[in-house]
Amino acid sequence: MADALIIVESPAKARTISRFLGSEYTVESSIGHIRDLPSNATEIPARLKNKEWARLGVDVDSGFTPVYVIPASKKAHVAKLKKHLAKAEVVYLATDEDREGEAIAWHLAEVLKPKVPVRRMVFHEITKSAISRALDETRDIDSNLVKAQEARRVLDRLVGYEVSPLLWRKIKPKLSAGRVQSVATRLVVEREKARIRFVQAGFWGLEASVGTDNLSFKARLTELKGRKIAVGKNFDPDSGEVKGKALVLDGEVAGRLAAILKDKPLQVDDVTAKPFTNRPYAPFMTSTLQQEAGRKLRFNAQRTMRVAQSLYENGYITYMRTDSNTLSKEAVSAARRQVADLYGGNYLPERPRIYTSKSKNAQEAHEAIRPAGEVFRTPASLRGELDQDQLRLYEIIWKRTLASQMCD
């Protein structure tokens, strides 16, 4: 094998991957983007400083063409990568398989200008088998993903550079706004307007605690003389008026009814049984992992993703930024095998469960978030290797993955 240079995004990932490869491979990191739009006036090329759009770093007069520069903080690192490149006979661009990762790979190719073969290498978990497979199954840089990232970045810049100064003046200095923050602010404003429009309305109801020595339950008055009793959902939130023909009870009427019914015998006329099936949840994708970690671990989204990133980079879970809840055949087999080993065949359905995303916009470039490898390590086996946050997050990922392949 010729000497090869593999470039990933983070130093932690580079260290983990280098453990699986021989001395003929040099694994380096780009430390994120090595090139971007100008972040301040000093980075704008001299030839463009007199342009009206120069401060944006986007040529709005010529098809919104972005102007890319290498930040001063990255120039020494680019020189280091070029030094490694001079000794390589092949280059593998192994950045993440999403829009940002694809764009980083493209920028690396554009800046380093390798004269040796360049191959795009992608993987969803950092294990020896996954890295070996990725080296054998390389592809070209996906220009569509690169263009998608460029469009998002340009939109961020155009919106952010116009909205951020307004935030500084009206709210607080050093805040930033872009395509995401602007839409989120709009949602907050619309909800606040709805709150202001809301008209309060009052209503009363009756509830009885009934039962026998063996069974007790609460019964609510739902109908009086053929008319349904109004509850919260029967009122228009904007006007406070009752919708339809529901009967609104006031305190006086409700009190009189309670007095009349207090000593009266109540009778159950009919019992309806509604069977239901409790099915396991789908494996985690980014949004559901953040929600579950918030509920069970009290992690905010930032903390969840920071811990998940460390688990991924050290080879414990698959890639943590995904909108897919589909598991690979390898993962399904590993989950079913572990369910049978730990809990017995009675907990295993006859056929594997297949999950698909309900979102029309899901890219599904990655599989769901799950323990890495062909054999899942149990949380108990990792107690000496992971810190408390890592172990707790790994445990809910492991449990969800196994549960997703278990019986109703």
Coordinates of C-alpha atoms in Angstrom, one line a residue:
M1 CA 0.0 0.0 0.0
A2 CA 1.3 3.4 -1.0
D3 CA 1.8 6.1 1.7
A4 CA -1.7 7.6 2.2
L5 CA -2.9 10.8 3.9
I6 CA -6.3 10.6 5.6
I7 CA -7.8 13.9 6.6
V8 CA -10.7 14.0 9.1
E9 CA -12.4 16.9 10.9
S10 CA -11.3 16.6 14.5
P11 CA -8.1 15.7 16.3
A12 CA -9.9 13.3 18.6
K13 CA -11.3 11.4 15.6
A14 CA -7.8 11.3 14.0
R15 CA -6.3 9.7 17.1
T16 CA -9.0 7.0 17.2
I17 CA -8.8 6.1 13.5
S18 CA -4.9 6.0 13.6
R19 CA -5.2 3.2 16.2
F20 CA -6.8 0.9 13.5
L21 CA -4.3 1.6 10.7
G22 CA -0.7 0.7 9.9
S23 CA 2.3 3.0 9.6
E24 CA 1.7 3.6 5.9
Y25 CA -1.3 5.8 6.8
T26 CA -0.9 9.3 8.2
V27 CA -4.1 10.6 9.8
E28 CA -4.5 14.3 10.2
S29 CA -7.4 16.6 11.1
S30 CA -8.6 19.8 9.3
I31 CA -9.9 21.1 12.7
G32 CA -13.2 22.0 11.1
H33 CA -13.3 24.4 8.1
I34 CA -9.9 25.6 6.7
R35 CA -11.6 28.2 4.5
D36 CA -14.7 30.3 5.0
L37 CA -16.4 33.7 4.2
P38 CA -14.4 36.7 5.6
S39 CA -15.3 37.1 9.3
N40 CA -14.1 40.8 9.5
A41 CA -12.9 43.7 7.3
T42 CA -9.2 42.7 7.6
E43 CA -9.9 39.4 5.9
I44 CA -11.5 40.9 2.8
P45 CA -9.1 40.7 -0.2
A46 CA -7.7 44.1 -1.1
R47 CA -9.0 43.8 -4.7
L48 CA -12.6 43.7 -3.4
K49 CA -12.5 46.3 -0.6
N50 CA -14.1 49.0 -2.9
K51 CA -17.1 46.8 -3.8
E52 CA -20.4 47.7 -2.2
W53 CA -21.0 44.1 -1.1
A54 CA -17.5 43.6 0.2
R55 CA -18.5 43.5 3.9
L56 CA -20.9 40.6 3.2
G57 CA -18.2 38.4 1.5
V58 CA -20.9 37.5 -1.0
D59 CA -21.0 39.0 -4.6
V60 CA -24.7 39.8 -4.7
D61 CA -24.3 41.3 -8.2
S62 CA -23.0 38.1 -9.7
G63 CA -25.2 35.3 -8.7
F64 CA -24.5 35.5 -4.9
T65 CA -21.0 34.1 -5.5
P66 CA -19.2 33.5 -2.1
V67 CA -15.7 34.9 -1.5
Y68 CA -13.6 32.4 0.4
V69 CA -10.5 33.2 2.5
I70 CA -8.2 31.2 4.7
P71 CA -8.4 32.8 8.2
A72 CA -5.1 33.8 9.8
S73 CA -5.6 31.2 12.5
K74 CA -5.7 28.4 10.0
K75 CA -2.8 29.3 7.7
A76 CA -0.2 27.5 9.8
H77 CA -2.4 24.4 9.8
V78 CA -2.9 24.5 6.1
A79 CA 0.9 24.6 5.7
K80 CA 1.2 21.6 7.9
L81 CA -1.3 19.6 5.8
K82 CA 0.5 20.6 2.6
K83 CA 3.7 19.3 4.2
H84 CA 2.1 15.9 4.9
L85 CA 0.6 15.9 1.4
A86 CA 4.0 16.2 -0.2
K87 CA 4.9 12.8 1.1
A88 CA 1.6 11.1 0.2
E89 CA 0.7 9.1 -2.9
V90 CA -3.0 9.1 -2.3
V91 CA -5.3 11.4 -0.2
Y92 CA -8.5 10.3 1.5
L93 CA -10.9 13.1 2.5
A94 CA -12.7 11.5 5.4
T95 CA -14.9 14.3 6.7
D96 CA -18.4 13.7 7.9
E97 CA -21.1 12.6 5.4
D98 CA -23.3 15.7 5.7
R99 CA -23.5 19.1 4.0
E100 CA -20.8 20.6 6.3
G101 CA -18.5 17.6 6.0
E102 CA -18.8 17.5 2.2
A103 CA -18.1 21.2 2.0
I104 CA -15.0 20.8 4.2
A105 CA -13.7 18.0 1.9
W106 CA -14.3 20.2 -1.1
H107 CA -12.5 23.2 0.5
L108 CA -9.5 20.9 1.3
A109 CA -9.3 19.7 -2.3
E110 CA -9.6 23.3 -3.5
V111 CA -6.9 24.7 -1.1
L112 CA -4.4 21.8 -1.0
K113 CA -4.7 21.1 -4.8
P114 CA -3.3 17.6 -4.5
K115 CA -1.4 16.2 -7.6
V116 CA -2.1 12.7 -6.3
P117 CA -5.4 10.8 -6.5
V118 CA -8.1 12.2 -4.2
R119 CA -10.8 9.9 -2.8
R120 CA -13.8 10.8 -0.7
M121 CA -14.0 8.4 2.3
V122 CA -17.1 8.1 4.5
F123 CA -18.1 6.1 7.5
H124 CA -20.9 6.3 10.1
E125 CA -19.0 4.7 13.0
I126 CA -15.4 4.6 14.1
T127 CA -14.6 0.9 14.3
K128 CA -11.8 -1.1 12.6
S129 CA -14.3 -2.9 10.3
A130 CA -16.0 0.4 9.4
I131 CA -12.8 2.1 8.6
S132 CA -11.5 -0.8 6.5
R133 CA -14.8 -0.9 4.6
A134 CA -14.7 2.8 4.0
L135 CA -11.2 2.6 2.5
D136 CA -12.5 0.0 0.0
E137 CA -15.7 1.9 -0.9
T138 CA -14.6 5.5 -1.7
R139 CA -16.4 7.9 -4.0
D140 CA -16.1 11.4 -5.5
I141 CA -17.0 14.6 -3.7
D142 CA -20.8 15.2 -4.0
S143 CA -21.1 18.6 -5.6
N144 CA -24.9 18.8 -4.8
L145 CA -24.2 18.5 -1.1
V146 CA -21.5 21.2 -1.4
K147 CA -23.8 23.5 -3.2
A148 CA -26.5 22.9 -0.6
Q149 CA -24.0 23.9 2.2
E150 CA -22.9 27.0 0.2
A151 CA -26.6 28.1 -0.2
R152 CA -27.1 27.7 3.6
R153 CA -23.9 29.6 4.4
V154 CA -24.6 32.5 2.0
L155 CA -28.2 32.8 3.4
D156 CA -26.8 32.8 6.9
R157 CA -24.5 35.7 6.0
L158 CA -27.1 37.7 4.1
V159 CA -29.7 37.5 6.8
G160 CA -27.2 37.6 9.8
Y161 CA -25.3 40.7 8.7
E162 CA -28.6 42.6 8.4
V163 CA -30.4 41.3 11.5
S164 CA -27.5 41.0 14.0
P165 CA -26.8 44.8 14.3
L166 CA -30.5 45.2 15.1
L167 CA -30.1 42.7 18.0
W168 CA -27.0 44.5 19.3
R169 CA -28.9 47.8 19.4
K170 CA -32.2 46.5 20.8
I171 CA -31.4 43.5 22.9
K172 CA -27.7 42.8 23.7
P173 CA -24.3 43.2 22.1
K174 CA -22.5 40.2 20.4
L175 CA -25.7 38.3 19.7
S176 CA -25.8 36.7 16.2
A177 CA -28.8 36.0 14.0
G178 CA -29.2 34.0 10.8
R179 CA -31.7 31.8 9.0
V180 CA -32.4 29.7 12.1
Q181 CA -32.6 32.5 14.7
S182 CA -34.8 34.7 12.5
V183 CA -37.4 32.0 12.0
A184 CA -37.3 31.0 15.7
T185 CA -37.9 34.6 16.6
R186 CA -40.8 34.7 14.3
L187 CA -42.3 31.7 16.1
V188 CA -41.9 33.3 19.4
V189 CA -43.5 36.6 18.2
E190 CA -46.5 34.7 16.7
R191 CA -47.0 32.8 20.0
E192 CA -46.8 36.0 22.0
K193 CA -49.4 37.7 19.7
A194 CA -51.7 34.6 20.3
R195 CA -51.2 35.0 24.1
I196 CA -52.1 38.7 23.9
R197 CA -55.2 37.9 21.8
F198 CA -56.3 35.2 24.3
V199 CA -59.5 35.9 26.2
Q200 CA -60.1 34.2 29.5
A201 CA -63.4 32.4 30.0
G202 CA -64.7 30.7 33.1
F203 CA -66.7 27.4 33.4
W204 CA -67.5 24.9 36.1
G205 CA -67.8 21.1 36.1
L206 CA -68.8 18.2 38.4
E207 CA -66.7 15.3 39.3
A208 CA -67.7 12.4 41.6
S209 CA -65.4 9.9 43.4
V210 CA -67.3 6.6 43.2
G211 CA -66.7 2.9 43.6
T212 CA -66.9 -0.1 45.8
D213 CA -64.5 -1.7 48.3
N214 CA -62.5 -3.3 45.5
L215 CA -62.7 -0.6 42.8
S216 CA -62.8 3.2 42.8
F217 CA -62.7 5.7 40.1
K218 CA -63.7 9.3 39.2
A219 CA -66.7 10.1 37.1
R220 CA -67.2 13.5 35.4
L221 CA -70.5 15.0 34.4
T222 CA -70.4 15.3 30.6
E223 CA -74.1 15.8 29.6
L224 CA -77.2 17.5 31.2
K225 CA -80.7 17.3 29.6
G226 CA -79.2 16.2 26.3
R227 CA -76.6 19.0 26.1
K228 CA -72.9 18.4 26.4
I229 CA -71.2 20.2 29.3
A230 CA -68.6 22.8 28.1
V231 CA -64.9 22.1 28.9
G232 CA -61.8 24.1 27.9
K233 CA -61.6 22.8 24.3
N234 CA -65.1 24.2 23.7
F235 CA -64.0 27.8 24.0
D236 CA -62.5 30.0 21.3
P237 CA -59.1 31.2 22.6
D238 CA -59.3 34.5 20.7
S239 CA -62.8 35.5 21.7
G240 CA -63.5 33.5 24.9
E241 CA -66.9 32.5 23.5
V242 CA -68.2 29.0 23.6
K243 CA -68.1 27.1 20.3
G244 CA -71.2 25.1 19.2
K245 CA -74.1 24.3 21.6
A246 CA -72.2 23.2 24.7
L247 CA -73.8 24.1 28.0
V248 CA -71.6 26.4 30.2
L249 CA -72.1 25.8 33.9
D250 CA -71.6 28.6 36.4
G251 CA -70.7 28.1 40.0
E252 CA -74.3 28.5 41.3
V253 CA -75.8 25.9 39.0
A254 CA -72.9 23.5 39.5
G255 CA -73.3 23.9 43.3
R256 CA -77.0 23.1 43.1
L257 CA -76.4 20.0 41.0
A258 CA -73.7 18.8 43.4
A259 CA -76.2 19.1 46.3
I260 CA -78.9 17.2 44.5
L261 CA -76.6 14.4 43.4
K262 CA -74.6 14.1 46.6
D263 CA -76.8 11.4 48.3
K264 CA -78.2 9.8 45.1
P265 CA -77.1 6.3 44.1
L266 CA -75.0 6.2 40.8
Q267 CA -75.2 3.4 38.4
V268 CA -72.9 2.1 35.7
D269 CA -75.0 1.3 32.6
D270 CA -72.2 0.3 30.2
V271 CA -68.5 -0.7 30.2
T272 CA -66.5 -0.4 27.0
A273 CA -63.1 -2.2 26.8
K274 CA -60.6 -0.8 24.4
P275 CA -57.5 -3.0 23.9
F276 CA -54.3 -1.3 22.9
T277 CA -50.8 -2.4 21.9
N278 CA -47.7 -0.7 23.2
R279 CA -45.1 -0.9 20.5
P280 CA -41.4 0.0 21.1
Y281 CA -40.1 3.4 19.9
A282 CA -37.9 3.8 16.9
P283 CA -34.1 4.1 17.4
F284 CA -32.8 7.6 18.1
M285 CA -32.2 10.3 15.6
T286 CA -30.7 13.6 16.6
S287 CA -33.9 15.3 17.7
T288 CA -35.3 12.4 19.6
L289 CA -32.0 11.8 21.4
Q290 CA -31.9 15.4 22.5
Q291 CA -35.5 15.1 23.7
E292 CA -35.0 11.9 25.7
A293 CA -31.7 13.1 27.2
G294 CA -33.5 16.3 28.3
R295 CA -36.3 14.3 29.9
K296 CA -34.3 11.5 31.5
L297 CA -30.9 13.0 32.1
R298 CA -31.7 16.8 32.3
F299 CA -29.2 17.5 29.6
N300 CA -29.7 20.5 27.4
A301 CA -29.2 20.0 23.6
Q302 CA -25.7 21.4 23.7
R303 CA -24.6 19.1 26.4
T304 CA -26.2 16.1 24.7
M305 CA -24.4 16.8 21.4
R306 CA -21.1 17.4 23.1
V307 CA -21.2 14.1 24.9
A308 CA -22.5 12.3 21.8
Q309 CA -19.7 13.7 19.8
S310 CA -17.1 12.3 22.3
L311 CA -18.8 8.9 22.2
Y312 CA -18.8 8.9 18.4
E313 CA -15.2 10.1 18.0
N314 CA -14.0 7.4 20.4
G315 CA -15.8 4.6 18.6
Y316 CA -18.7 3.9 21.0
I317 CA -21.7 5.0 18.9
T318 CA -22.5 5.8 15.3
Y319 CA -22.7 9.3 13.8
M320 CA -24.9 11.5 16.0
R321 CA -26.2 14.0 13.5
T322 CA -28.9 12.2 11.6
D323 CA -32.6 12.5 10.7
S324 CA -33.0 8.8 10.0
N325 CA -34.3 6.1 12.4
T326 CA -33.3 3.2 10.1
L327 CA -30.9 0.6 11.3
S328 CA -28.4 -1.2 9.1
K329 CA -28.8 -5.0 8.7
E330 CA -25.6 -5.4 10.8
A331 CA -27.2 -3.3 13.6
V332 CA -30.5 -5.2 13.5
S333 CA -28.7 -8.5 13.7
A334 CA -26.5 -7.3 16.6
A335 CA -29.6 -6.0 18.5
R336 CA -31.6 -9.2 18.0
R337 CA -28.7 -11.4 19.0
Q338 CA -28.2 -9.4 22.2
V339 CA -31.9 -9.4 23.1
A340 CA -31.9 -13.2 22.8
D341 CA -28.7 -13.5 24.8
L342 CA -29.8 -11.2 27.6
Y343 CA -33.5 -11.6 27.9
G344 CA -34.4 -14.8 26.0
G345 CA -36.2 -15.6 22.7
N346 CA -39.6 -14.7 24.2
Y347 CA -38.8 -11.1 23.9
L348 CA -37.8 -11.3 20.3
P349 CA -40.4 -10.8 17.4
E350 CA -40.4 -13.3 14.6
R351 CA -39.2 -10.8 12.1
P352 CA -36.9 -7.7 12.5
R353 CA -38.7 -4.4 12.9
I354 CA -38.1 -1.9 10.1
Y355 CA -38.4 1.8 10.8
T356 CA -38.7 4.6 8.3
S357 CA -38.7 8.4 8.8
K358 CA -42.1 10.2 8.7
S359 CA -40.5 13.5 7.7
K360 CA -40.7 14.3 4.0
N361 CA -37.5 16.4 4.2
A362 CA -35.4 13.7 5.9
Q363 CA -32.1 13.1 4.1
E364 CA -31.4 9.8 5.7
A365 CA -27.7 9.8 4.6
H366 CA -26.9 8.1 7.9
E367 CA -28.5 5.3 9.9
A368 CA -30.0 5.9 13.3
I369 CA -27.9 6.6 16.4
R370 CA -26.9 3.3 17.9
P371 CA -24.0 1.5 19.7
A372 CA -21.1 1.0 17.2
G373 CA -19.8 -2.3 15.9
E374 CA -21.2 -5.7 15.0
V375 CA -21.5 -6.6 18.7
F376 CA -22.9 -4.0 21.1
R377 CA -21.1 -3.4 24.3
T378 CA -23.3 -3.3 27.4
P379 CA -23.2 -0.2 29.6
A380 CA -21.9 -2.4 32.5
S381 CA -18.9 -3.3 30.4
L382 CA -18.0 0.3 29.9
R383 CA -18.1 1.5 33.5
G384 CA -14.3 1.9 33.7
E385 CA -13.9 3.5 30.3
L386 CA -16.5 6.3 30.2
D387 CA -17.2 9.2 32.4
Q388 CA -20.6 9.7 34.1
D389 CA -22.2 11.8 31.3
Q390 CA -20.9 9.5 28.6
L391 CA -22.1 6.3 30.4
R392 CA -25.6 7.7 31.0
L393 CA -26.0 8.8 27.4
Y394 CA -24.6 5.6 26.0
E395 CA -27.0 3.6 28.2
I396 CA -30.2 5.3 26.9
I397 CA -28.9 4.8 23.3
W398 CA -28.2 1.1 24.0
K399 CA -31.5 0.6 25.7
R400 CA -33.5 2.3 22.9
T401 CA -31.6 0.3 20.2
L402 CA -32.3 -3.0 21.8
A403 CA -35.9 -2.1 22.7
S404 CA -36.6 -1.1 19.1
Q405 CA -36.1 -4.8 18.1
M406 CA -38.2 -6.3 21.0
C407 CA -41.8 -7.6 21.1
D408 CA -44.8 -5.4 21.7

